[in-house]
Amino acid sequence: MERENWTSRLGFILAASGSAIGLGNIWRFPFITGTNGGAIFILIYLAAILFIGYPILVSEMSLGRITAKNPIGAFKKMAPDTAWPLVGALGVLSGFVILSYYSVVAGWGMSYIFKSLSFTAESNFPAIFLGHISSFTEPIIWHGIFMFLTIAVIGAGVVNGIQKLVKVLMPILFVIIFLLIIRSVTLEGAAAGLSFYLKPDFSAIDFQTFADAISQAFFTLSLGMGAMITYGSYLSKKESISESAGYVLIFDTAVALLAGFAIFPAVFAFGLDPASGPGLTFITLPAVFTQMPFGTFFSFIFFLLLTIAALTSSISMLEVVVAFLVDEYEWKRKKASYLMGFLIFLIGIPPLLGYSSFSNFSFLGMDVLDTYDWFSNSIFLPTGGILTSIFVGHIWGSRNAVKEANKNSRFKIGNIYSILLKYIVPTAVLFIMLFNIYQTI
Ligand code: PHE
């Protein structure tokens, strides 16, 4: 079968932005910013996105487009009979692991679309959240529904599935974010949240801040696991990569920053704690919503937003796995989607049970979901990113990558990109990865 192509540059940009914009922007970014001192974290994060994220993003897209292959196939084509395809294999493995728990969290979010309709100011939000995640039936049903949606989109194909979905959902996502921001900043007492968000607190910076900023840059741009190699492999030669990657970077950053604008003013307006960590979305925000005018409506659209963002990301993870089986083993797309999607659903059951049956599990003090997350974010993605930047920078050659990325571009990249890719990116990411491992062990 002929390999599919996005039918337009917009289709590609929306799909790649959809992959990038996800739980990482709406759930993770606000709470990491909240616990890392607000605005100062944002500055460091922006530097990480620009100097580390952009070079890897361009490299992955270029490698994908020139080979027109899945991550394993791409490395195989560029460096046959070497160990490099293992980098692609690590990406496919990351696809399995990340999607399995990502879907569990997305399932929590989806259940809150409906649950939150009956919340009142008297509800005990920590108890509701803990009760939800430590039960079995509800979370597994939502995890199943979410995986099923992901499978159905990927089974339908690149153009008829992914592209069609993102063309409808991405505009909705932007509209919802703007509605939420207008609500949040017009609350009485919102100013304190804005100043927390926008005034840098220099005393909050330490090495960990840099480590968190770089990990967040990886996760939010979907880097290090070949998702952007795969999406790039469906991009026509007529389109510019240096520019498309720029748009993806801008959209992704905009949504993360806007999520902060929607959340912090409201949290401060009701005197709640911005540094409440991962519970910010599921414990603090529902409390905020019950106290504001039209809160039920805003709560409904907030969790809808979370679900939409998660779905346009989860499909890119499954696509990595499916593209591999379709390209290399000539599996039918539908068969690959359903079988692998089901397998990923099963792999997600241990993290799902981590708050009930498996609550005795502990790896370096982490529950099952955090363990999956730690391996993916602290080991797999950075390792993938380091090796990809070394491969593109030194083996394929940054000059060749620049040529590919600049095709039909008005915005051209050159020496700065090459230097970043060849030396700065691998060194910085390796350093951060070792620091993270050392911190945890
Ligand atoms: N970028 C996505 C997010 O921010 C997560 C993701 C990681 C998607 C890796 C694909 C690959 O939620």
Coordinates of C-alpha atoms and ligand atoms in Angstrom, one line a residue, residues 18-25 98 102 216 218-223 225 227 252 309 313-314 316-317 381, ligand 1:
G18 CA -1.8 17.9 19.0
S19 CA 0.8 15.4 19.9
A20 CA 2.8 18.1 21.8
I21 CA -0.1 19.7 23.6
G22 CA -1.4 17.2 26.2
L23 CA -1.5 16.3 29.8
G24 CA 2.1 17.7 29.9
N25 CA 0.7 21.2 29.2
I98 CA 4.1 6.0 28.4
Y102 CA -1.0 8.2 30.2
Q216 CA 9.4 19.1 30.9
F218 CA 11.2 16.8 26.3
F219 CA 7.8 15.5 27.5
T220 CA 5.8 18.4 26.3
L221 CA 7.3 18.4 22.8
S222 CA 6.9 14.6 22.5
L223 CA 10.6 14.2 22.0
M225 CA 10.6 8.4 21.4
A227 CA 6.7 10.3 17.7
D252 CA 2.7 24.1 22.5
A309 CA -5.5 17.4 24.7
S313 CA -1.3 13.1 22.2
S314 CA -2.1 9.5 22.9
S316 CA 0.7 9.9 18.4
M317 CA 2.1 7.3 20.8
L381 CA 13.1 9.9 26.6
Ligands
PHE1 N1 3.6 15.8 24.6 C1 2.6 15.1 25.3 C2 2.1 15.9 26.4 O1 2.5 17.0 26.7 C3 3.1 13.7 25.8 C4 3.8 12.9 24.8 C5 5.1 12.4 25.1 C6 3.2 12.6 23.6 C7 5.7 11.6 24.2 C8 3.9 11.8 22.7 C9 5.1 11.3 23.0 O2 1.2 15.5 27.1

